[in-house]
Amino acid sequence: MKLLVINGPNMNMLGIREPEIYGHATYADLVRYIKDICTQKNIQCEIFQSNHEGDIIDKIQDAYMISDAIVINPAAYSHTSIAIADAIKSVGLPAVEVHLSDITKREDFRKHSYTANVCIKTVTGKGFDGYKEAILLLKDAIDRC
Ligand code: DQA
C-alpha cells in the first residue's frame, strides 16, 4: 500500500506553536511517529508538509494513480479551502482527515471543515494517535478491496 500523508500550514511549527494546545512534540517527532507505524504495517509512505495551498493541491493531484490513500491534516485550510476539498474529490482516493486538537471544542470558525466533507472519516483531538487511527483505517479499507 502506498500512502501519502499531508500536513498543512504551521504544522512544521509543532513543538514551538501553542504548546498548550498542540503539545511539546516537534514536527520531526510526528514524522518519526508516522514512519514507525508505516514500517510496522508494511506501508510505503510519503510525508509532505507545506504552508502553501497550491503546493498542497499539486501534491494531491500528483497522487492520482500513484498513491492508494491519503491522510491529511489541512490545518487552517480545513476551514477555508474549497480548492483542497475539490482536489481530494478530483483524485478519487480514500482520504482521512486528522486534527491534533479537538476542533469541535475550539473557536466557532474551526468547527466547520470543507475538507472533512470529502474524507471518509475525520479523527480529531487525539494528538499523534489520530494519525495512527487514520492510517490503520485506510489500511483496513485498502486490504479489504
Ligand atoms: C489543526 C486545527 C486547525 O484548526 C489549526 O488551524 C491547525 C491545526 C490541528 O491539528 O489541531 O493548524 O489542524
PDB file of C-alpha atoms and ligand atoms in Angstrom:
ATOM      1  CA  MET A   1       0.000   0.000   0.000  1.00  0.00           C
ATOM      2  CA  LYS A   2       1.215   3.475  -0.926  1.00  0.00           C
ATOM      3  CA  LEU A   3       0.149   6.208   1.461  1.00  0.00           C
ATOM      4  CA  LEU A   4       0.503   9.961   1.117  1.00  0.00           C
ATOM      5  CA  VAL A   5       0.448  11.937   4.374  1.00  0.00           C
ATOM      6  CA  ILE A   6      -0.071  15.688   4.006  1.00  0.00           C
ATOM      7  CA  ASN A   7       0.295  18.297   6.725  1.00  0.00           C
ATOM      8  CA  GLY A   8      -0.779  21.856   6.097  1.00  0.00           C
ATOM      9  CA  PRO A   9       0.347  25.294   7.236  1.00  0.00           C
ATOM     10  CA  ASN A  10       2.156  25.788  10.525  1.00  0.00           C
ATOM     11  CA  MET A  11       2.345  22.062  11.233  1.00  0.00           C
ATOM     12  CA  ASN A  12       6.128  22.457  10.815  1.00  0.00           C
ATOM     13  CA  MET A  13       5.985  24.677  13.920  1.00  0.00           C
ATOM     14  CA  LEU A  14       4.858  21.864  16.215  1.00  0.00           C
ATOM     15  CA  GLY A  15       6.740  21.981  19.494  1.00  0.00           C
ATOM     16  CA  ILE A  16       7.008  25.769  19.207  1.00  0.00           C
ATOM     17  CA  ARG A  17       3.458  26.848  18.363  1.00  0.00           C
ATOM     18  CA  GLU A  18       0.863  26.984  21.155  1.00  0.00           C
ATOM     19  CA  PRO A  19       2.221  24.037  23.161  1.00  0.00           C
ATOM     20  CA  GLU A  20      -0.792  24.283  25.490  1.00  0.00           C
ATOM     21  CA  ILE A  21      -2.916  23.183  22.506  1.00  0.00           C
ATOM     22  CA  TYR A  22      -0.585  21.111  20.346  1.00  0.00           C
ATOM     23  CA  GLY A  23       1.900  19.800  22.903  1.00  0.00           C
ATOM     24  CA  HIS A  24       5.695  19.898  23.056  1.00  0.00           C
ATOM     25  CA  ALA A  25       6.496  17.222  20.491  1.00  0.00           C
ATOM     26  CA  THR A  26       8.047  18.610  17.312  1.00  0.00           C
ATOM     27  CA  TYR A  27       7.192  18.104  13.648  1.00  0.00           C
ATOM     28  CA  ALA A  28      10.235  15.820  13.372  1.00  0.00           C
ATOM     29  CA  ASP A  29       8.729  13.720  16.199  1.00  0.00           C
ATOM     30  CA  LEU A  30       5.458  13.485  14.247  1.00  0.00           C
ATOM     31  CA  VAL A  31       7.267  12.398  11.088  1.00  0.00           C
ATOM     32  CA  ARG A  32       9.148   9.710  13.062  1.00  0.00           C
ATOM     33  CA  TYR A  33       5.880   8.541  14.676  1.00  0.00           C
ATOM     34  CA  ILE A  34       4.154   8.191  11.282  1.00  0.00           C
ATOM     35  CA  LYS A  35       7.154   6.457   9.693  1.00  0.00           C
ATOM     36  CA  ASP A  36       7.336   3.930  12.562  1.00  0.00           C
ATOM     37  CA  ILE A  37       3.685   2.965  12.140  1.00  0.00           C
ATOM     38  CA  CYS A  38       4.080   2.641   8.383  1.00  0.00           C
ATOM     39  CA  THR A  39       7.202   0.485   8.753  1.00  0.00           C
ATOM     40  CA  GLN A  40       5.405  -1.806  11.222  1.00  0.00           C
ATOM     41  CA  LYS A  41       2.424  -2.153   8.890  1.00  0.00           C
ATOM     42  CA  ASN A  42       4.447  -2.545   5.713  1.00  0.00           C
ATOM     43  CA  ILE A  43       3.060   0.667   4.230  1.00  0.00           C
ATOM     44  CA  GLN A  44       5.114   2.700   1.776  1.00  0.00           C
ATOM     45  CA  CYS A  45       4.573   6.272   2.873  1.00  0.00           C
ATOM     46  CA  GLU A  46       5.482   9.746   1.728  1.00  0.00           C
ATOM     47  CA  ILE A  47       5.084  12.588   4.209  1.00  0.00           C
ATOM     48  CA  PHE A  48       4.652  16.106   2.854  1.00  0.00           C
ATOM     49  CA  GLN A  49       4.230  19.432   4.661  1.00  0.00           C
ATOM     50  CA  SER A  50       3.538  22.790   3.076  1.00  0.00           C
ATOM     51  CA  ASN A  51       2.416  26.235   4.125  1.00  0.00           C
ATOM     52  CA  HIS A  52       1.054  26.883   0.620  1.00  0.00           C
ATOM     53  CA  GLU A  53      -2.415  25.953  -0.588  1.00  0.00           C
ATOM     54  CA  GLY A  54      -1.385  25.495  -4.250  1.00  0.00           C
ATOM     55  CA  ASP A  55       1.505  23.190  -3.316  1.00  0.00           C
ATOM     56  CA  ILE A  56      -0.875  21.016  -1.309  1.00  0.00           C
ATOM     57  CA  ILE A  57      -3.257  20.868  -4.281  1.00  0.00           C
ATOM     58  CA  ASP A  58      -0.382  19.945  -6.630  1.00  0.00           C
ATOM     59  CA  LYS A  59       0.688  17.174  -4.247  1.00  0.00           C
ATOM     60  CA  ILE A  60      -2.840  15.745  -4.083  1.00  0.00           C
ATOM     61  CA  GLN A  61      -3.095  15.817  -7.884  1.00  0.00           C
ATOM     62  CA  ASP A  62       0.313  14.110  -8.184  1.00  0.00           C
ATOM     63  CA  ALA A  63      -1.045  11.250  -6.059  1.00  0.00           C
ATOM     64  CA  TYR A  64      -3.575  10.359  -8.776  1.00  0.00           C
ATOM     65  CA  MET A  65      -2.891   6.803  -9.964  1.00  0.00           C
ATOM     66  CA  ILE A  66       0.218   6.709  -7.736  1.00  0.00           C
ATOM     67  CA  SER A  67      -0.975   6.547  -4.118  1.00  0.00           C
ATOM     68  CA  ASP A  68      -3.670   4.285  -2.691  1.00  0.00           C
ATOM     69  CA  ALA A  69      -4.847   6.607   0.074  1.00  0.00           C
ATOM     70  CA  ILE A  70      -4.297   9.967   1.723  1.00  0.00           C
ATOM     71  CA  VAL A  71      -4.070  11.041   5.358  1.00  0.00           C
ATOM     72  CA  ILE A  72      -4.405  14.797   5.535  1.00  0.00           C
ATOM     73  CA  ASN A  73      -4.237  17.413   8.247  1.00  0.00           C
ATOM     74  CA  PRO A  74      -5.029  20.509   6.174  1.00  0.00           C
ATOM     75  CA  ALA A  75      -4.614  22.605   9.358  1.00  0.00           C
ATOM     76  CA  ALA A  76      -6.219  26.062   8.926  1.00  0.00           C
ATOM     77  CA  TYR A  77      -7.024  25.298   5.271  1.00  0.00           C
ATOM     78  CA  SER A  78      -9.633  22.811   6.541  1.00  0.00           C
ATOM     79  CA  HIS A  79     -11.778  25.775   7.461  1.00  0.00           C
ATOM     80  CA  THR A  80     -11.272  27.792   4.281  1.00  0.00           C
ATOM     81  CA  SER A  81     -10.210  25.722   1.304  1.00  0.00           C
ATOM     82  CA  ILE A  82     -12.848  24.540  -1.126  1.00  0.00           C
ATOM     83  CA  ALA A  83      -9.911  24.144  -3.551  1.00  0.00           C
ATOM     84  CA  ILE A  84      -8.195  21.478  -1.414  1.00  0.00           C
ATOM     85  CA  ALA A  85     -11.550  19.728  -0.932  1.00  0.00           C
ATOM     86  CA  ASP A  86     -12.054  19.757  -4.725  1.00  0.00           C
ATOM     87  CA  ALA A  87      -8.555  18.319  -5.250  1.00  0.00           C
ATOM     88  CA  ILE A  88      -9.244  15.420  -2.859  1.00  0.00           C
ATOM     89  CA  LYS A  89     -12.508  14.753  -4.654  1.00  0.00           C
ATOM     90  CA  SER A  90     -10.823  15.005  -8.072  1.00  0.00           C
ATOM     91  CA  VAL A  91      -8.302  12.228  -7.464  1.00  0.00           C
ATOM     92  CA  GLY A  92     -10.933   9.898  -6.017  1.00  0.00           C
ATOM     93  CA  LEU A  93      -8.595   8.437  -3.397  1.00  0.00           C
ATOM     94  CA  PRO A  94      -9.880   7.454   0.049  1.00  0.00           C
ATOM     95  CA  ALA A  95      -8.763  10.128   2.494  1.00  0.00           C
ATOM     96  CA  VAL A  96      -8.976  10.551   6.255  1.00  0.00           C
ATOM     97  CA  GLU A  97      -8.685  13.968   7.875  1.00  0.00           C
ATOM     98  CA  VAL A  98      -6.754  14.333  11.122  1.00  0.00           C
ATOM     99  CA  HIS A  99      -6.597  17.167  13.631  1.00  0.00           C
ATOM    100  CA  LEU A 100      -4.330  17.027  16.653  1.00  0.00           C
ATOM    101  CA  SER A 101      -6.648  19.244  18.669  1.00  0.00           C
ATOM    102  CA  ASP A 102     -10.387  18.778  19.040  1.00  0.00           C
ATOM    103  CA  ILE A 103     -11.681  21.330  16.527  1.00  0.00           C
ATOM    104  CA  THR A 104     -15.254  20.701  17.714  1.00  0.00           C
ATOM    105  CA  LYS A 105     -14.373  22.201  21.103  1.00  0.00           C
ATOM    106  CA  ARG A 106     -12.433  25.260  19.946  1.00  0.00           C
ATOM    107  CA  GLU A 107     -13.399  28.576  18.333  1.00  0.00           C
ATOM    108  CA  ASP A 108     -16.558  28.540  16.184  1.00  0.00           C
ATOM    109  CA  PHE A 109     -14.572  29.211  12.993  1.00  0.00           C
ATOM    110  CA  ARG A 110     -12.722  25.905  13.466  1.00  0.00           C
ATOM    111  CA  LYS A 111     -15.875  23.833  13.829  1.00  0.00           C
ATOM    112  CA  HIS A 112     -16.555  23.648  10.093  1.00  0.00           C
ATOM    113  CA  SER A 113     -14.196  21.793   7.762  1.00  0.00           C
ATOM    114  CA  TYR A 114     -14.668  21.900   3.971  1.00  0.00           C
ATOM    115  CA  THR A 115     -12.133  19.139   3.518  1.00  0.00           C
ATOM    116  CA  ALA A 116     -13.807  16.802   6.025  1.00  0.00           C
ATOM    117  CA  ASN A 117     -16.804  16.673   3.667  1.00  0.00           C
ATOM    118  CA  VAL A 118     -14.738  14.769   1.096  1.00  0.00           C
ATOM    119  CA  CYS A 119     -12.943  12.467   3.540  1.00  0.00           C
ATOM    120  CA  ILE A 120     -14.283   9.103   4.646  1.00  0.00           C
ATOM    121  CA  LYS A 121     -13.598   9.987   8.283  1.00  0.00           C
ATOM    122  CA  THR A 122     -12.258  12.765  10.494  1.00  0.00           C
ATOM    123  CA  VAL A 123     -10.196  11.973  13.579  1.00  0.00           C
ATOM    124  CA  THR A 124      -9.986  14.965  15.876  1.00  0.00           C
ATOM    125  CA  GLY A 125      -8.491  15.663  19.282  1.00  0.00           C
ATOM    126  CA  LYS A 126      -6.378  12.510  19.665  1.00  0.00           C
ATOM    127  CA  GLY A 127      -2.934  14.062  19.119  1.00  0.00           C
ATOM    128  CA  PHE A 128      -0.411  11.919  17.233  1.00  0.00           C
ATOM    129  CA  ASP A 129      -2.597   8.850  17.839  1.00  0.00           C
ATOM    130  CA  GLY A 130      -5.130  10.358  15.436  1.00  0.00           C
ATOM    131  CA  TYR A 131      -2.655   9.736  12.600  1.00  0.00           C
ATOM    132  CA  LYS A 132      -2.319   6.095  13.695  1.00  0.00           C
ATOM    133  CA  GLU A 133      -6.091   5.667  13.710  1.00  0.00           C
ATOM    134  CA  ALA A 134      -6.320   7.224  10.242  1.00  0.00           C
ATOM    135  CA  ILE A 135      -3.514   5.063   8.806  1.00  0.00           C
ATOM    136  CA  LEU A 136      -4.954   1.827  10.222  1.00  0.00           C
ATOM    137  CA  LEU A 137      -8.437   2.669   8.999  1.00  0.00           C
ATOM    138  CA  LEU A 138      -7.185   3.282   5.460  1.00  0.00           C
ATOM    139  CA  LYS A 139      -5.009   0.161   5.517  1.00  0.00           C
ATOM    140  CA  ASP A 140      -8.037  -1.872   6.542  1.00  0.00           C
ATOM    141  CA  ALA A 141     -10.150  -0.326   3.772  1.00  0.00           C
ATOM    142  CA  ILE A 142      -7.460  -0.945   1.120  1.00  0.00           C
ATOM    143  CA  ASP A 143      -6.760  -4.505   2.292  1.00  0.00           C
ATOM    144  CA  ARG A 144     -10.457  -5.322   2.015  1.00  0.00           C
ATOM    145  CA  CYS A 145     -10.595  -4.143  -1.643  1.00  0.00           C
TER     146      CYS A 145
HETATM  147  C1  DQA B   1      -5.265  21.719  13.437  1.00  0.00           C
HETATM  148  C2  DQA B   1      -6.505  22.506  13.829  1.00  0.00           C
HETATM  149  C3  DQA B   1      -6.687  23.719  12.940  1.00  0.00           C
HETATM  150  O1  DQA B   1      -7.842  24.445  13.304  1.00  0.00           O
HETATM  151  C4  DQA B   1      -5.478  24.637  13.053  1.00  0.00           C
HETATM  152  O2  DQA B   1      -5.601  25.727  12.173  1.00  0.00           O
HETATM  153  C5  DQA B   1      -4.200  23.926  12.857  1.00  0.00           C
HETATM  154  C6  DQA B   1      -4.026  22.588  13.427  1.00  0.00           C
HETATM  155  C7  DQA B   1      -4.993  20.541  14.392  1.00  0.00           C
HETATM  156  O3  DQA B   1      -4.240  19.653  14.004  1.00  0.00           O
HETATM  157  O4  DQA B   1      -5.496  20.520  15.520  1.00  0.00           O
HETATM  158  O5  DQA B   1      -3.245  24.484  12.323  1.00  0.00           O
HETATM  159  O6  DQA B   1      -5.471  21.177  12.149  1.00  0.00           O
END
